[in-house]
Amino acid sequence: MEPLRDVDPACIGAHALLARLGAGGMGQVYLARSPGGRLVAVKVIRDEITGHPEALARFRREAETVRAVRSAYTANLIDASLAAAPFWLATEYVAGPTLAHAVAQRGALPADTCRRLFAALAEGLASVHAYGVTHRDFKPQNVILGAQGPQLIDFGIARGIGETALTQDGQAPGTPGYTAPEVLLGAEAGPAADVFALGASMAYAATGRPPFGTGVAATVSYRAVHEPVDVAAVEPGLAALIQACTAKDPAARPELSEVVARCAVRDALVDDPVYVGLGALGEAVPLHEMRTQGPGAVPYGYPPTVHAGAAVPPAAPAARGRRRVAGWAAAGVALAVVGGVALWQLPPDGGGGRDGKAAAGPSAQGPAAQGPSGQGPSGQGPSGQGSAAPSAAAQSPAGPPVYIRQTAPNLDDYNPILRQCHNPVGEEPGLANFQTAVTTAESDHLKQLEPGQVRIGYRLKYELADAPPYYVAVVVKPQHEVDASGRSTEVTENRQLGFTARARDLYEGDETEWKYALYPDDFSMELDGKRVPAPPLAQDPGGWTVVFRHAVSDTQHKSVVCDGFDSGPQKG
């Protein structure tokens, strides 16, 4: 849970916002209060996909599914706006950690707790199936451990029996490691597929390990089809039930009623001391007052304007006609998206103009002129590495960066299972809308990429007037370190900087136009005094890290966005 930002709307519909809960595949999720004071979770579809008919259909279907399913194990639909943009839906708010978060923090759950949770989740899925709906993406991330029992969330790809499937870009619905073998092989996802996902989720809860190991999606899915689920060291009776639920043949899996019976629970889950203790991992509801729509609030659906006296003062019109439309508008929580667009936050520009002079106005020396950790506009921090937002005066005497070089270990590391970076960039005050896109040949809808190519793009979503130069260098890092010939080594804890593309000024030309770098063509690495060309993806299949670095010079640079993709087996 994160505090609201000044640029967040005060209300969505009739619901007053309290905090940011996070983000999903469709968009931002807020904690809010209804007019009567009830806590609700409001999901707002991302504006960049509002024109995508398939995404809108999926969002509307999620709302209709939540509206139709009335279960003690699902959050009820409170309100929705589905006819015109902005699109949003509000459901009951359920406090508590997800099963994924709880296990990641506390480790494997005891067998008795697992049985009680197993029975409760089986009962919850059965209640959903009773409405003729299959979840189709059941996994630990979509189970909230609420005080009154577990809740199933995220029905974004759920659908009723007999409905026509929305396309999934040629991919099976669900998540690798939890998607049933028959679905991976092209069959329809029925109730038995949810049973498989339930068994796999309970394997994770009982062992603390991914049910079919780690690796690229294709590898994990192969194991799900051909190899047994990981239940090593699990109590035999519980292990046998997990194995039955994850049988390769859907006809061999037990009915959910049988799962409940085999758990043979005699005590309520909410009385289980381990389960109760997991509730402490949840986040407290903020107690601050609800904001009202007023001079400092932003009506939902409109870009915010920057007022005089704010942290970022209004800028004079740029010589080439740039205008400050909404350069400091709210962005969604950072999303790792392959083949799509992700919104991130860039650090402030330091308050300087294109000529490096301080901006006029009372806030020129205020928060906008500060870098992270209280660093000033000179860009010099305690470590001498420079802030993320130096003024033009802080540029290296050697001139603007060209190809950045490694000066310290690079700890950025993309995890393809969690779909997030190990060393993510922290948010900083005064943030601008920075969009990135990572497109592989497999996710390229326009078929413009050759096998083994990756197109990496970035831009500002909104124009920003009189901004100083801000150089962005794209870095692509494989799982393993490479030698001076560019060949992969056995070193899996890769701390090399990675292969870099030429740094470019974000504000060069029109900052709202996409700037692209093509891997491997545009990338190389300086190693042992020479530039090593980027190797093909097929050399090191797996999770590749993509880092966007703000560069002051070739040796002074800092990560501002970390993303990644699965290379998988390459063709050609």
Tab-separated table of N, CA, C and O in Angstrom, residues 56-102:
chain	number	residue	atom	x	y	z
A	56	LEU	N	-10.671	-4.139	-23.358
A	56	LEU	CA	-11.930	-3.651	-22.791
A	56	LEU	C	-12.913	-4.797	-22.574
A	56	LEU	O	-13.608	-4.852	-21.551
A	57	ALA	N	-12.967	-5.715	-23.528
A	57	ALA	CA	-13.862	-6.866	-23.371
A	57	ALA	C	-13.471	-7.685	-22.152
A	57	ALA	O	-14.331	-8.165	-21.397
A	58	ARG	N	-12.158	-7.850	-21.944
A	58	ARG	CA	-11.692	-8.626	-20.791
A	58	ARG	C	-12.030	-7.910	-19.488
A	58	ARG	O	-12.425	-8.532	-18.509
A	59	PHE	N	-11.881	-6.594	-19.469
A	59	PHE	CA	-12.191	-5.818	-18.267
A	59	PHE	C	-13.684	-5.871	-17.957
A	59	PHE	O	-14.096	-6.064	-16.804
A	60	ARG	N	-14.502	-5.697	-18.992
A	60	ARG	CA	-15.954	-5.768	-18.778
A	60	ARG	C	-16.362	-7.158	-18.308
A	60	ARG	O	-17.259	-7.307	-17.471
A	61	ARG	N	-15.699	-8.176	-18.856
A	61	ARG	CA	-16.044	-9.532	-18.445
A	61	ARG	C	-15.669	-9.775	-16.991
A	61	ARG	O	-16.376	-10.461	-16.251
A	62	GLU	N	-14.546	-9.192	-16.558
A	62	GLU	CA	-14.176	-9.325	-15.147
A	62	GLU	C	-15.251	-8.716	-14.258
A	62	GLU	O	-15.658	-9.297	-13.246
A	63	ALA	N	-15.735	-7.534	-14.639
A	63	ALA	CA	-16.783	-6.893	-13.841
A	63	ALA	C	-18.047	-7.738	-13.811
A	63	ALA	O	-18.675	-7.914	-12.753
A	64	GLU	N	-18.441	-8.272	-14.952
A	64	GLU	CA	-19.650	-9.082	-14.993
A	64	GLU	C	-19.476	-10.390	-14.224
A	64	GLU	O	-20.412	-10.882	-13.589
A	65	THR	N	-18.267	-10.947	-14.249
A	65	THR	CA	-18.022	-12.171	-13.490
A	65	THR	C	-18.124	-11.909	-11.999
A	65	THR	O	-18.776	-12.660	-11.263
A	66	VAL	N	-17.492	-10.829	-11.543
A	66	VAL	CA	-17.551	-10.497	-10.119
A	66	VAL	C	-18.991	-10.170	-9.714
A	66	VAL	O	-19.434	-10.518	-8.618
A	67	ARG	N	-19.737	-9.527	-10.614
A	67	ARG	CA	-21.134	-9.207	-10.311
A	67	ARG	C	-21.966	-10.479	-10.174
A	67	ARG	O	-22.837	-10.600	-9.311
A	68	ALA	N	-21.674	-11.474	-11.014
A	68	ALA	CA	-22.495	-12.680	-11.044
A	68	ALA	C	-22.191	-13.639	-9.903
A	68	ALA	O	-23.089	-14.306	-9.386
A	69	VAL	N	-20.912	-13.709	-9.510
A	69	VAL	CA	-20.517	-14.684	-8.493
A	69	VAL	C	-20.707	-14.071	-7.104
A	69	VAL	O	-20.025	-13.113	-6.751
A	70	ARG	N	-21.601	-14.621	-6.330
A	70	ARG	CA	-21.860	-14.145	-4.969
A	70	ARG	C	-21.420	-15.230	-4.008
A	70	ARG	O	-22.147	-16.168	-3.730
A	71	SER	N	-20.203	-15.115	-3.535
A	71	SER	CA	-19.624	-16.170	-2.717
A	71	SER	C	-18.923	-15.571	-1.512
A	71	SER	O	-18.438	-14.429	-1.552
A	72	ALA	N	-18.867	-16.358	-0.432
A	72	ALA	CA	-18.111	-15.932	0.744
A	72	ALA	C	-16.629	-15.871	0.460
A	72	ALA	O	-15.863	-15.302	1.237
A	73	TYR	N	-16.195	-16.463	-0.667
A	73	TYR	CA	-14.774	-16.529	-0.998
A	73	TYR	C	-14.388	-15.545	-2.088
A	73	TYR	O	-13.268	-15.581	-2.593
A	74	THR	N	-15.297	-14.678	-2.473
A	74	THR	CA	-14.983	-13.652	-3.466
A	74	THR	C	-15.502	-12.305	-2.978
A	74	THR	O	-16.486	-12.237	-2.240
A	75	ALA	N	-14.830	-11.231	-3.389
A	75	ALA	CA	-15.257	-9.893	-3.016
A	75	ALA	C	-16.415	-9.464	-3.925
A	75	ALA	O	-16.352	-9.632	-5.143
A	76	ASN	N	-17.470	-8.926	-3.334
A	76	ASN	CA	-18.650	-8.520	-4.104
A	76	ASN	C	-18.378	-7.234	-4.882
A	76	ASN	O	-17.611	-6.369	-4.446
A	77	LEU	N	-19.026	-7.121	-6.039
A	77	LEU	CA	-18.944	-5.898	-6.831
A	77	LEU	C	-19.807	-4.827	-6.173
A	77	LEU	O	-20.965	-5.065	-5.835
A	78	ILE	N	-19.235	-3.652	-5.974
A	78	ILE	CA	-19.950	-2.537	-5.351
A	78	ILE	C	-20.456	-1.560	-6.403
A	78	ILE	O	-21.596	-1.104	-6.361
A	79	ASP	N	-19.623	-1.246	-7.374
A	79	ASP	CA	-19.958	-0.224	-8.360
A	79	ASP	C	-19.043	-0.407	-9.560
A	79	ASP	O	-17.990	-1.047	-9.466
A	80	ALA	N	-19.434	0.137	-10.704
A	80	ALA	CA	-18.596	0.035	-11.897
A	80	ALA	C	-19.004	1.088	-12.907
A	80	ALA	O	-20.144	1.573	-12.916
A	81	SER	N	-18.052	1.453	-13.757
A	81	SER	CA	-18.303	2.329	-14.893
A	81	SER	C	-17.717	1.647	-16.117
A	81	SER	O	-16.493	1.615	-16.298
A	82	LEU	N	-18.585	1.082	-16.952
A	82	LEU	CA	-18.137	0.235	-18.054
A	82	LEU	C	-18.562	0.737	-19.427
A	82	LEU	O	-18.198	0.149	-20.437
A	83	ALA	N	-19.345	1.816	-19.470
A	83	ALA	CA	-19.886	2.264	-20.751
A	83	ALA	C	-18.927	3.169	-21.513
A	83	ALA	O	-18.863	3.136	-22.731
A	84	ALA	N	-18.179	4.002	-20.798
A	84	ALA	CA	-17.290	4.952	-21.461
A	84	ALA	C	-16.098	5.232	-20.560
A	84	ALA	O	-16.154	5.035	-19.341
A	85	ALA	N	-15.015	5.701	-21.176
A	85	ALA	CA	-13.807	6.011	-20.399
A	85	ALA	C	-14.083	7.189	-19.455
A	85	ALA	O	-14.842	8.100	-19.802
A	86	PRO	N	-13.473	7.207	-18.272
A	86	PRO	CA	-12.569	6.194	-17.714
A	86	PRO	C	-13.337	4.957	-17.217
A	86	PRO	O	-14.405	5.082	-16.618
A	87	PHE	N	-12.762	3.782	-17.463
A	87	PHE	CA	-13.402	2.526	-17.068
A	87	PHE	C	-12.860	2.093	-15.701
A	87	PHE	O	-11.653	2.099	-15.478
A	88	TRP	N	-13.746	1.702	-14.803
A	88	TRP	CA	-13.312	1.268	-13.477
A	88	TRP	C	-14.371	0.361	-12.862
A	88	TRP	O	-15.529	0.332	-13.291
A	89	LEU	N	-13.938	-0.396	-11.862
A	89	LEU	CA	-14.870	-1.191	-11.072
A	89	LEU	C	-14.423	-1.153	-9.618
A	89	LEU	O	-13.233	-1.038	-9.317
A	90	ALA	N	-15.378	-1.222	-8.716
A	90	ALA	CA	-15.114	-1.182	-7.280
A	90	ALA	C	-15.673	-2.441	-6.629
A	90	ALA	O	-16.824	-2.804	-6.862
A	91	THR	N	-14.859	-3.108	-5.833
A	91	THR	CA	-15.279	-4.300	-5.104
A	91	THR	C	-15.029	-4.096	-3.615
A	91	THR	O	-14.342	-3.151	-3.207
A	92	GLU	N	-15.570	-4.993	-2.810
A	92	GLU	CA	-15.274	-4.974	-1.387
A	92	GLU	C	-13.764	-5.060	-1.181
A	92	GLU	O	-13.069	-5.778	-1.911
A	93	TYR	N	-13.272	-4.341	-0.194
A	93	TYR	CA	-11.850	-4.419	0.131
A	93	TYR	C	-11.626	-5.522	1.154
A	93	TYR	O	-12.314	-5.584	2.187
A	94	VAL	N	-10.689	-6.420	0.861
A	94	VAL	CA	-10.336	-7.512	1.768
A	94	VAL	C	-8.904	-7.266	2.252
A	94	VAL	O	-7.969	-7.286	1.455
A	95	ALA	N	-8.741	-7.033	3.537
A	95	ALA	CA	-7.419	-6.793	4.103
A	95	ALA	C	-6.693	-8.117	4.311
A	95	ALA	O	-7.307	-9.114	4.693
A	96	GLY	N	-5.403	-8.122	4.066
A	96	GLY	CA	-4.606	-9.318	4.291
A	96	GLY	C	-3.570	-9.500	3.212
A	96	GLY	O	-3.679	-8.951	2.113
A	97	PRO	N	-2.517	-10.293	3.475
A	97	PRO	CA	-1.485	-10.548	2.464
A	97	PRO	C	-1.963	-11.584	1.457
A	97	PRO	O	-2.887	-12.357	1.728
A	98	THR	N	-1.332	-11.630	0.298
A	98	THR	CA	-1.599	-12.722	-0.630
A	98	THR	C	-0.867	-13.966	-0.130
A	98	THR	O	0.083	-13.876	0.655
A	99	LEU	N	-1.297	-15.119	-0.598
A	99	LEU	CA	-0.610	-16.363	-0.243
A	99	LEU	C	0.837	-16.315	-0.719
A	99	LEU	O	1.751	-16.784	-0.022
A	100	ALA	N	1.063	-15.745	-1.895
A	100	ALA	CA	2.424	-15.638	-2.422
A	100	ALA	C	3.299	-14.815	-1.489
A	100	ALA	O	4.441	-15.179	-1.188
A	101	HIS	N	2.778	-13.689	-1.018
A	101	HIS	CA	3.554	-12.815	-0.143
A	101	HIS	C	3.806	-13.483	1.203
A	101	HIS	O	4.915	-13.406	1.755
A	102	ALA	N	2.789	-14.148	1.740
A	102	ALA	CA	2.923	-14.785	3.048
A	102	ALA	C	3.998	-15.868	3.029
A	102	ALA	O	4.839	-15.949	3.934
